[in-house]
mmCIF file of N, CA and C in Angstrom:
data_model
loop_
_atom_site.group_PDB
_atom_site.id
_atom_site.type_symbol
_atom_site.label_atom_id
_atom_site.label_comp_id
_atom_site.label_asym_id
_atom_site.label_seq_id
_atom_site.Cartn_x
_atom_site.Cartn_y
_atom_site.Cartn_z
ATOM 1 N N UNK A 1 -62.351 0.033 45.393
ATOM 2 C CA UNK A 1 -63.222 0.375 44.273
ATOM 3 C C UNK A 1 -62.638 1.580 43.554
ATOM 4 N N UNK A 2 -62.200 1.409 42.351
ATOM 5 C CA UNK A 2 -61.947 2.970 41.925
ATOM 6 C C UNK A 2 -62.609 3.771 40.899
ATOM 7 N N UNK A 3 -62.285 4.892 41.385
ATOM 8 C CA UNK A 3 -63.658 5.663 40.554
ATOM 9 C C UNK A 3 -62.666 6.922 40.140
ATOM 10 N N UNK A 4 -62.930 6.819 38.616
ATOM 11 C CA UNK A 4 -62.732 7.706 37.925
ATOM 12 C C UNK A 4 -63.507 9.250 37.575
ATOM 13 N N UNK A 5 -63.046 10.249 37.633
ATOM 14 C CA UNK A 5 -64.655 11.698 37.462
ATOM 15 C C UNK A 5 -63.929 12.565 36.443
ATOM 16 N N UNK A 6 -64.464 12.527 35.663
ATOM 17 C CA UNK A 6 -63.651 13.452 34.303
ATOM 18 C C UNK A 6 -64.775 14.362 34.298
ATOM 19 N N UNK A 7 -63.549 15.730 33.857
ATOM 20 C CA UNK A 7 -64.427 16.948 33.589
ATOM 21 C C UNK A 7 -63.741 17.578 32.773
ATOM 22 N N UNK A 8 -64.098 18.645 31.407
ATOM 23 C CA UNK A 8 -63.735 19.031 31.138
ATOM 24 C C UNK A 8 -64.181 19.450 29.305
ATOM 25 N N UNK A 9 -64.857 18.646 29.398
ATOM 26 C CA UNK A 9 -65.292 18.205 28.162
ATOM 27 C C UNK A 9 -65.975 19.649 27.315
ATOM 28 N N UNK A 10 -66.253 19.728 25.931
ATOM 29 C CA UNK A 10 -66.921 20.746 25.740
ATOM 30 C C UNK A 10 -67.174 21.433 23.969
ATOM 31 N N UNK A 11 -67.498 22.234 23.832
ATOM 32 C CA UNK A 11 -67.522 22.601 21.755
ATOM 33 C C UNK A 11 -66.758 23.943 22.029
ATOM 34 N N UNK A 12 -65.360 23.852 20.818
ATOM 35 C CA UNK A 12 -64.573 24.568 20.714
ATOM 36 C C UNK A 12 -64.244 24.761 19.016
ATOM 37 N N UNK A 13 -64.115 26.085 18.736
ATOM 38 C CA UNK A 13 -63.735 25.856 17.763
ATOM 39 C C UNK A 13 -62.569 25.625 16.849
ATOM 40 N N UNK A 14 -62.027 24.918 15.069
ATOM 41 C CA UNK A 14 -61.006 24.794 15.008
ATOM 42 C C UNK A 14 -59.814 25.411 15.288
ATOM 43 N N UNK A 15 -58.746 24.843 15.850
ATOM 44 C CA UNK A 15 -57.956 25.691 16.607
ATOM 45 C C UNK A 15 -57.483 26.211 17.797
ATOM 46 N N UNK A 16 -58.943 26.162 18.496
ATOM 47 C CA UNK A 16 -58.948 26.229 19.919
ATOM 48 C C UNK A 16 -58.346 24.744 20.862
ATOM 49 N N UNK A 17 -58.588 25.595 21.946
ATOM 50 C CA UNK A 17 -58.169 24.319 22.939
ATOM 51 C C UNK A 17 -59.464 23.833 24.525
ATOM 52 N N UNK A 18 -58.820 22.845 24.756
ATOM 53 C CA UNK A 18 -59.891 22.513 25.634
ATOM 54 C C UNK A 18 -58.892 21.578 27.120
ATOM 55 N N UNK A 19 -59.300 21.323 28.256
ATOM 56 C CA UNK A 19 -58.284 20.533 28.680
ATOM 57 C C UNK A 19 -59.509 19.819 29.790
ATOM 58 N N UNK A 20 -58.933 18.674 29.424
ATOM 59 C CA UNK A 20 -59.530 17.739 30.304
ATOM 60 C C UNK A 20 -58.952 17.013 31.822
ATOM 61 N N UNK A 21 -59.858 16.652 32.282
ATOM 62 C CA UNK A 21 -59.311 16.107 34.030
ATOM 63 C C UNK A 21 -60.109 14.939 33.801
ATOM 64 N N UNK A 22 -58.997 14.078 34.919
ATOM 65 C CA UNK A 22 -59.453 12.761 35.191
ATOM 66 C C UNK A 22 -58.782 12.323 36.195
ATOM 67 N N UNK A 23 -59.809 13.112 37.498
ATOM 68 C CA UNK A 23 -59.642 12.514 39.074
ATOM 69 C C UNK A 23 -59.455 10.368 39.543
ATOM 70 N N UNK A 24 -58.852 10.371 39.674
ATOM 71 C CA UNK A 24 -58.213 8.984 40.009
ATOM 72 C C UNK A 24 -57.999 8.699 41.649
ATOM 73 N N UNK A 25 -59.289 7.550 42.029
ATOM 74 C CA UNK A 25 -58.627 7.385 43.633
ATOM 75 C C UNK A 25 -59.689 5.946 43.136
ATOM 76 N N UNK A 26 -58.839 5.309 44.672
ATOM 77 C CA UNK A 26 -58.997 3.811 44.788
ATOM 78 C C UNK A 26 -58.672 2.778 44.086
ATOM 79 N N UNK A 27 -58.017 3.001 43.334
ATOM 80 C CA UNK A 27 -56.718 1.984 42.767
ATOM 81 C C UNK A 27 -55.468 1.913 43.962
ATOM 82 N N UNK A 28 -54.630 0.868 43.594
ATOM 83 C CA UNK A 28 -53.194 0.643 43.707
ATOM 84 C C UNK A 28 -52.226 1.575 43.208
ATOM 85 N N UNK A 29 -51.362 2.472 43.754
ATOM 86 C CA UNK A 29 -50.374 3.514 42.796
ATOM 87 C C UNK A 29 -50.013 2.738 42.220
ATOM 88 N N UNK A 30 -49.098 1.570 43.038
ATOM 89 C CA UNK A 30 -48.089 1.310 42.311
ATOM 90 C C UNK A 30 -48.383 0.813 40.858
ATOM 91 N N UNK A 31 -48.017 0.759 40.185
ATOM 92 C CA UNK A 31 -47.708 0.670 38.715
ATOM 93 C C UNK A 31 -48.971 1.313 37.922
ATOM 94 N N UNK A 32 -49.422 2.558 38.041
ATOM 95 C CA UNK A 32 -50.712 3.005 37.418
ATOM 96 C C UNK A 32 -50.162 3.552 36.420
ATOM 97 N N UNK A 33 -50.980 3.525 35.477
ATOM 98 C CA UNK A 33 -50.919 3.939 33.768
ATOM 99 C C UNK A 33 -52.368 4.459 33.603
ATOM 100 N N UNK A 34 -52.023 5.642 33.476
ATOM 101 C CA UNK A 34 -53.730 6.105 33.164
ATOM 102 C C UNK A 34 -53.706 6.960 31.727
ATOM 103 N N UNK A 35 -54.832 6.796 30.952
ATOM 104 C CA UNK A 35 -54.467 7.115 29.325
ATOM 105 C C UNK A 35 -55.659 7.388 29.087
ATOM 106 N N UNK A 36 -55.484 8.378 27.783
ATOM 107 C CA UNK A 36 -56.781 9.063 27.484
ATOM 108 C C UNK A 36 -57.403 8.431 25.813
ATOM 109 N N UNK A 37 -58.673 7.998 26.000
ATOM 110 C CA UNK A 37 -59.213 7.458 24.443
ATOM 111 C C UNK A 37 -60.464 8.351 23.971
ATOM 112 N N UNK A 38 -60.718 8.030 22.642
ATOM 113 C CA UNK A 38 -61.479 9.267 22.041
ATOM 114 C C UNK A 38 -62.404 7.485 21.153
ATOM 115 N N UNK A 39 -63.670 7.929 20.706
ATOM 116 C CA UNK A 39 -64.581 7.159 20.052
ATOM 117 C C UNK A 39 -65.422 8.728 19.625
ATOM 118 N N UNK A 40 -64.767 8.162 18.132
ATOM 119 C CA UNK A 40 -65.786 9.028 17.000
ATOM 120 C C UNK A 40 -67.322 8.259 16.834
ATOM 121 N N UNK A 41 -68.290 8.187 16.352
ATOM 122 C CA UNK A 41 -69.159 7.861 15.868
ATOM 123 C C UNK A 41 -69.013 6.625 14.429
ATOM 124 N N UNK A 42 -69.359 6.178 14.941
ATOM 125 C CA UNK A 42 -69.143 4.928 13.809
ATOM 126 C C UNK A 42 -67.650 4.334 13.644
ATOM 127 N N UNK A 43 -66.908 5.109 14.612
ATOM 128 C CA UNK A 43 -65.278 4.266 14.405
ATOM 129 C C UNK A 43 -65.011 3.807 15.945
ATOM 130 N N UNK A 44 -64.088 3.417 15.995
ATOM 131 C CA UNK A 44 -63.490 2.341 16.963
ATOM 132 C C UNK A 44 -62.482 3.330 17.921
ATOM 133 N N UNK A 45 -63.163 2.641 19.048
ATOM 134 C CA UNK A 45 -62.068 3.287 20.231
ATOM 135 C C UNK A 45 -60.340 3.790 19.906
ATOM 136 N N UNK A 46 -60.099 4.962 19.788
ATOM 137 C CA UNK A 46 -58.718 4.774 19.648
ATOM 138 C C UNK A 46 -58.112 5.527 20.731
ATOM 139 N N UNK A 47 -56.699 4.704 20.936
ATOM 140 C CA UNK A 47 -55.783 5.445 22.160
ATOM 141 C C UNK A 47 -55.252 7.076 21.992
ATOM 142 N N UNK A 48 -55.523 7.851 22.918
ATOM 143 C CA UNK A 48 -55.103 8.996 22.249
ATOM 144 C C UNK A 48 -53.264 9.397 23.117
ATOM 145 N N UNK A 49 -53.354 9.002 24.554
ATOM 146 C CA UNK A 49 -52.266 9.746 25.196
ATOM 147 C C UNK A 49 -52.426 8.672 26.287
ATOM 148 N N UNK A 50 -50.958 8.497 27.165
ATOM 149 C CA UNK A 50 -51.268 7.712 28.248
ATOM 150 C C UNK A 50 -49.591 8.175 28.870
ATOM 151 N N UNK A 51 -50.057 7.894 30.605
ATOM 152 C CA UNK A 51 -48.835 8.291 31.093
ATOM 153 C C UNK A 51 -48.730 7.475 32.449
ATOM 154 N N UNK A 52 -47.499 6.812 32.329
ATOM 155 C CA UNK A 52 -47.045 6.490 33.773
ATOM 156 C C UNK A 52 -46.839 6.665 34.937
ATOM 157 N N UNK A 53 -47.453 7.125 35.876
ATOM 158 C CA UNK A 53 -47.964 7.929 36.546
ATOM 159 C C UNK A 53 -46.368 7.926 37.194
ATOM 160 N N UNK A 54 -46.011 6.567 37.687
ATOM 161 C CA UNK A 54 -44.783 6.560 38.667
ATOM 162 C C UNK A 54 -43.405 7.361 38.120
ATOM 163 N N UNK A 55 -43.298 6.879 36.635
ATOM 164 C CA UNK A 55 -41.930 7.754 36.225
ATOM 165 C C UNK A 55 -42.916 8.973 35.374
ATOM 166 N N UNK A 56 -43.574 9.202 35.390
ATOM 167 C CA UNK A 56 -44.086 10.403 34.258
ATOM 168 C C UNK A 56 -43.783 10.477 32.920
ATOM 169 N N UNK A 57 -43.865 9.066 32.586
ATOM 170 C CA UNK A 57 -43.285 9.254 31.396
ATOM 171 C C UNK A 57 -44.787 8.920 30.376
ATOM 172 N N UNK A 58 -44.704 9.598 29.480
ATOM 173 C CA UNK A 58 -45.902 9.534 28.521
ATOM 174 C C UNK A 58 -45.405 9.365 26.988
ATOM 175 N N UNK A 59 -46.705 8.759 26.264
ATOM 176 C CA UNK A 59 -47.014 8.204 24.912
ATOM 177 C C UNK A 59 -47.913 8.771 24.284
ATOM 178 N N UNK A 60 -47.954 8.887 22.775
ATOM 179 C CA UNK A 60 -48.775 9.512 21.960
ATOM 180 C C UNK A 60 -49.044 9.183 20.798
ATOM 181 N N UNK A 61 -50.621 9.159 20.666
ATOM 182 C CA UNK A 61 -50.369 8.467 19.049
ATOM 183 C C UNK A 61 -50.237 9.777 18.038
ATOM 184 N N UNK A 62 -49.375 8.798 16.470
ATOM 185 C CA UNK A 62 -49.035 10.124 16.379
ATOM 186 C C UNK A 62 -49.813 11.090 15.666
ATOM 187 N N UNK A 63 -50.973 10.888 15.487
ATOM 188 C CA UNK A 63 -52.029 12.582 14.903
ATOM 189 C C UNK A 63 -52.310 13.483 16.056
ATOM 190 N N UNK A 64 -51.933 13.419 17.609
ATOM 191 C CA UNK A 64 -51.887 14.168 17.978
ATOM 192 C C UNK A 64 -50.356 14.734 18.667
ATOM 193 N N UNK A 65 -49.274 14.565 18.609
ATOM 194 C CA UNK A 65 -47.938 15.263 18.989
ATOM 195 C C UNK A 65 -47.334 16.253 18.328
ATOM 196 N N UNK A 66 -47.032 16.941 19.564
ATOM 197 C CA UNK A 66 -47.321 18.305 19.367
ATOM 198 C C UNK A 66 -48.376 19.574 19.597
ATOM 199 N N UNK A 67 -49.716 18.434 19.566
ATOM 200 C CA UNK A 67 -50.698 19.345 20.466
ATOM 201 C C UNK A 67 -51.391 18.679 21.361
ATOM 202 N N UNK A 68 -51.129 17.778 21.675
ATOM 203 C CA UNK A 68 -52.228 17.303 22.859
ATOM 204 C C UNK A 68 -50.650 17.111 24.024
ATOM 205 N N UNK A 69 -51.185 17.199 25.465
ATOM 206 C CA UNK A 69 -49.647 17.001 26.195
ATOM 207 C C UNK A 69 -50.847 16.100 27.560
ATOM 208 N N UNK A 70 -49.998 14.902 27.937
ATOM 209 C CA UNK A 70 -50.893 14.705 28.921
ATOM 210 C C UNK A 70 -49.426 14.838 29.981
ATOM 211 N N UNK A 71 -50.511 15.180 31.571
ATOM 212 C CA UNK A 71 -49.929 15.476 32.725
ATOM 213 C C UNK A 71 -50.767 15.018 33.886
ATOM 214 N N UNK A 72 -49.463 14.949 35.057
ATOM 215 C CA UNK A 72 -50.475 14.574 36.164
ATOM 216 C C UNK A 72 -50.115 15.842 37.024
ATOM 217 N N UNK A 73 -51.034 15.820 38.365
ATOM 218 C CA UNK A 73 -50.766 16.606 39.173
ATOM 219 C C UNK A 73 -49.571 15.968 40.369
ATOM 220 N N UNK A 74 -49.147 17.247 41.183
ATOM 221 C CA UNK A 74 -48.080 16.366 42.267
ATOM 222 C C UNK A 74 -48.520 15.280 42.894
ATOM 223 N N UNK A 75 -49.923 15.551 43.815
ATOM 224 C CA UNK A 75 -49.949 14.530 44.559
ATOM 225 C C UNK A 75 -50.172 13.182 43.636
ATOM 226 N N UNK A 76 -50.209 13.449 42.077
ATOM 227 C CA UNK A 76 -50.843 12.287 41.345
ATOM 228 C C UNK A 76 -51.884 11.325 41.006
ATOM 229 N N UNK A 77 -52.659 12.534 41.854
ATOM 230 C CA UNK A 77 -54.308 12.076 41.850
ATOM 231 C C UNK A 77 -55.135 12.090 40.493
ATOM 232 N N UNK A 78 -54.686 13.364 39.641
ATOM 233 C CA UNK A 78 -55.727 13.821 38.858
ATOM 234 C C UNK A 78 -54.831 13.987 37.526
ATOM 235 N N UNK A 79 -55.179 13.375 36.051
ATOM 236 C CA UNK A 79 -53.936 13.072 35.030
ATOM 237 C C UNK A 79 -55.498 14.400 34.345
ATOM 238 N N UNK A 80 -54.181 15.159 32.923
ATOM 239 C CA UNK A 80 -54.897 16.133 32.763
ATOM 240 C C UNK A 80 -54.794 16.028 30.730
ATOM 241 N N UNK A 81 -55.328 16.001 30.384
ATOM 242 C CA UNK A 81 -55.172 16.400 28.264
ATOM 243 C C UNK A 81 -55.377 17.445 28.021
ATOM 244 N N UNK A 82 -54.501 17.896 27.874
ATOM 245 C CA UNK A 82 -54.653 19.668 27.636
ATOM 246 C C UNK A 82 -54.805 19.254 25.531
ATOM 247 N N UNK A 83 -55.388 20.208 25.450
ATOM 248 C CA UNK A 83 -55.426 19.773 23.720
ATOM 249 C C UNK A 83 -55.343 21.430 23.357
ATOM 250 N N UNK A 84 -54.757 21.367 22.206
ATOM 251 C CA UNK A 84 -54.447 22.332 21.591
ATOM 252 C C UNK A 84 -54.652 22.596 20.055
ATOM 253 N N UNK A 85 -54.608 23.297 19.466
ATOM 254 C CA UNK A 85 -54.583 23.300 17.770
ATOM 255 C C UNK A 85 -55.614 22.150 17.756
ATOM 256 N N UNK A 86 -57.008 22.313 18.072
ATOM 257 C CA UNK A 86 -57.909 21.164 17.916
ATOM 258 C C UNK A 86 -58.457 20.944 15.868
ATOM 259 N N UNK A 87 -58.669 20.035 15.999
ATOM 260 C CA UNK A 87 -59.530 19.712 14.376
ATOM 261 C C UNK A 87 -60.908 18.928 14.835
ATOM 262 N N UNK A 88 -61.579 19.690 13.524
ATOM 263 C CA UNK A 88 -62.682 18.678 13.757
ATOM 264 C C UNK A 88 -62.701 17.377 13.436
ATOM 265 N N UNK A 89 -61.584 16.819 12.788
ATOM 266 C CA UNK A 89 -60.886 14.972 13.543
ATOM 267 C C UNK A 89 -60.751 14.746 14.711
ATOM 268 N N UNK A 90 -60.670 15.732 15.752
ATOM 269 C CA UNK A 90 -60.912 15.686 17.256
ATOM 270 C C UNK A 90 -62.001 15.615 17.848
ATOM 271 N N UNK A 91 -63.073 15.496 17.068
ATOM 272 C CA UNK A 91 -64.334 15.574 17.875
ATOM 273 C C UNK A 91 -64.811 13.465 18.517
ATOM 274 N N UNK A 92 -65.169 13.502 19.210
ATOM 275 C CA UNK A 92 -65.536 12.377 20.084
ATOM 276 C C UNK A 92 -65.712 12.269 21.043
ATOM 277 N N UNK A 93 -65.940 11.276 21.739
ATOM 278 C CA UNK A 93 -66.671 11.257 23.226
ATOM 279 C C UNK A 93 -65.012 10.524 23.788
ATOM 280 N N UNK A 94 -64.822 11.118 24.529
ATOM 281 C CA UNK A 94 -62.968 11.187 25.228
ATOM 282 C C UNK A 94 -63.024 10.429 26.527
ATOM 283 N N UNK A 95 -62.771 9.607 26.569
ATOM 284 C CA UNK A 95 -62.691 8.138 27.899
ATOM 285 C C UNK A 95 -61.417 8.680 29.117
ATOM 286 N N UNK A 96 -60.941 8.485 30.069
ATOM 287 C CA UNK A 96 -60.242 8.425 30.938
ATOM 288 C C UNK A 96 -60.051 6.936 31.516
ATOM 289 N N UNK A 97 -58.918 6.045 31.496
ATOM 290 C CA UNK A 97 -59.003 4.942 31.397
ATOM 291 C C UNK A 97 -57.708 5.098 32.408
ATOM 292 N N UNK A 98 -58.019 3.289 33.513
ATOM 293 C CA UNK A 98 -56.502 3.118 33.880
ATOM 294 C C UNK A 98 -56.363 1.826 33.761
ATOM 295 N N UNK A 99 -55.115 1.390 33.927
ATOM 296 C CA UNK A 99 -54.148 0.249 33.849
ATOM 297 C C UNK A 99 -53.287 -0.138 34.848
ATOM 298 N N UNK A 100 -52.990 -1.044 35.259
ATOM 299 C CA UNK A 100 -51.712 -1.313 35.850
ATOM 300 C C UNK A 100 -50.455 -2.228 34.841
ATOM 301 N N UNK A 101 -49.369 -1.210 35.010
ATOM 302 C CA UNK A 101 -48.101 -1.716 34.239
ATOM 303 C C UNK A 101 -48.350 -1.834 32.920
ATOM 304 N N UNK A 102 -49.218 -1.338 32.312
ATOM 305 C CA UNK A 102 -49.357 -1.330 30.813
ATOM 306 C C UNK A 102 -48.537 0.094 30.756
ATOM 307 N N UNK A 103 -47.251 0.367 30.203
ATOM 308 C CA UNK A 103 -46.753 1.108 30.449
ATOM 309 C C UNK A 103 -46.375 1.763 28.784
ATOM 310 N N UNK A 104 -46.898 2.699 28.203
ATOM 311 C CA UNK A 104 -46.720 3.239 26.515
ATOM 312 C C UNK A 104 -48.145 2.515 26.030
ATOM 313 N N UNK A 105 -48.814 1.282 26.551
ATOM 314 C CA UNK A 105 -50.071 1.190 25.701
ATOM 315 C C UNK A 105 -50.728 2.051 25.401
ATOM 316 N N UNK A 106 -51.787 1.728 24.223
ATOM 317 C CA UNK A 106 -52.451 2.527 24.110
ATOM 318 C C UNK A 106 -53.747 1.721 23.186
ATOM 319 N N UNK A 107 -53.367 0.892 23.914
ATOM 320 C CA UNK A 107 -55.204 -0.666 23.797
ATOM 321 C C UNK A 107 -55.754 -0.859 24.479
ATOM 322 N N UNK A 108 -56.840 -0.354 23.885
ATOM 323 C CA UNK A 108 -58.069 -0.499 25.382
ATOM 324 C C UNK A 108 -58.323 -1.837 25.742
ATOM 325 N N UNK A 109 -57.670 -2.859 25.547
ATOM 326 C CA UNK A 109 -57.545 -4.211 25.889
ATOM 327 C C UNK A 109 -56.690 -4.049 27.583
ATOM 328 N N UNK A 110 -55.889 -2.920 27.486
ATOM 329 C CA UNK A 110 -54.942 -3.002 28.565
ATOM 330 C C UNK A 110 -55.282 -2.241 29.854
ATOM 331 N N UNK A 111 -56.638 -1.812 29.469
ATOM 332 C CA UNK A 111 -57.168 -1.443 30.694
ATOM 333 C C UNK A 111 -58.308 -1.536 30.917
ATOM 334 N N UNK A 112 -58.035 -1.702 32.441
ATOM 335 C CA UNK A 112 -59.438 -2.041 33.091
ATOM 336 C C UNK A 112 -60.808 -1.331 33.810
ATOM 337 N N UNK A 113 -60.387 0.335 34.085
ATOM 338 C CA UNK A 113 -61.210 0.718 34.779
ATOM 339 C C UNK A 113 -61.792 1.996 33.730
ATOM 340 N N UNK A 114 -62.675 2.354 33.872
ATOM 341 C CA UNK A 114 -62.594 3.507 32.294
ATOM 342 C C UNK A 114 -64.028 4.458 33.200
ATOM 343 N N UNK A 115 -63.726 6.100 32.863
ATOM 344 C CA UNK A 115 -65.095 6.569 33.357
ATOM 345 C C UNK A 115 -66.037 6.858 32.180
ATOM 346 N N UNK A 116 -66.970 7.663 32.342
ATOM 347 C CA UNK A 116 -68.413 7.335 31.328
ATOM 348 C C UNK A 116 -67.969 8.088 30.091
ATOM 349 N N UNK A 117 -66.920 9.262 30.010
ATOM 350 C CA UNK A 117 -66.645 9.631 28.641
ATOM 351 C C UNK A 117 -67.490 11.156 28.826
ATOM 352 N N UNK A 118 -66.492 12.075 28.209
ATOM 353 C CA UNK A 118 -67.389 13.353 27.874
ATOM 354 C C UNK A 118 -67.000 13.903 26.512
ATOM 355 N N UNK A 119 -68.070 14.496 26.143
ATOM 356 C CA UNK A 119 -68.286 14.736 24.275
ATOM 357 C C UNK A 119 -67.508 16.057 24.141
ATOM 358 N N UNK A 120 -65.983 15.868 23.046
ATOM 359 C CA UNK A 120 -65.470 17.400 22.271
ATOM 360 C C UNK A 120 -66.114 17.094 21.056
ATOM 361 N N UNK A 121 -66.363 18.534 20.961
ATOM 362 C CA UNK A 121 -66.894 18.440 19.767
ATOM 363 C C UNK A 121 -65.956 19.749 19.256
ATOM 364 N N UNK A 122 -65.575 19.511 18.123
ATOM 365 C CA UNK A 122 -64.480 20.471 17.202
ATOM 366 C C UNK A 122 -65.390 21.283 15.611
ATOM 367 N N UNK A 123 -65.814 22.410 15.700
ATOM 368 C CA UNK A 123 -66.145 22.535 14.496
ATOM 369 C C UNK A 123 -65.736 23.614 13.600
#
């Protein structure tokens, strides 16, 4: 069963930063892809960051590169969105999502397990 627990969430203002966690157990390592999505209000899920857990290699869409960086920890339990230079185009309720072998996606078609979402709000 895997269960995702994100924390981190919070109101910052433009400019500031905020960084999020998203504890990961009871999946399969092998081939995990875990990626971070944002849902504004009245718009559509979009992919924000996602990273391969096995090679560490990560993707970004591009309105945020350069300030958002995603990371995991060593043991590779817990993937992290540090955000930076925030806008209030950043504000939304921010998903923690995983995948297997969806590797650079960034469609929530490509994954399957997602936790409940916590609200940035940017003003």
């Amino acid at each position: 069963h895997v269960q995702l627990v994100e924390s981190g969430g919070g109101s910052v203002q433009s400019g500031g930063s905020l960084r999020l966690s998203c504890a990961v157990s009871g999946d399969t390592f092998s081939g995990r892809c875990v990626a971070w999505f944002r849902q504004a209000p009245g718009k559509e899920r979009q992919g924000v960051a996602s990273i391969y857990t096995g090679a560490g290699s990560t993707f970004y869409t591009d309105g945020v590169k350069g300030r958002f960086t995603i990371s995991q920890d060593r043991p590779m339990t817990t993937v992290y969105l540090q955000m930076n230079s925030l806008k209030p185009e950043d504000s939304g309720i921010y998903y923690c999502a995983v995948g297997t072998y969806v590797v650079g996606s960034l469609e929530a078609d490509d994954y399957n397990y997602w936790d409940q979402g916590t609200q940035v709000t940017v003003s």
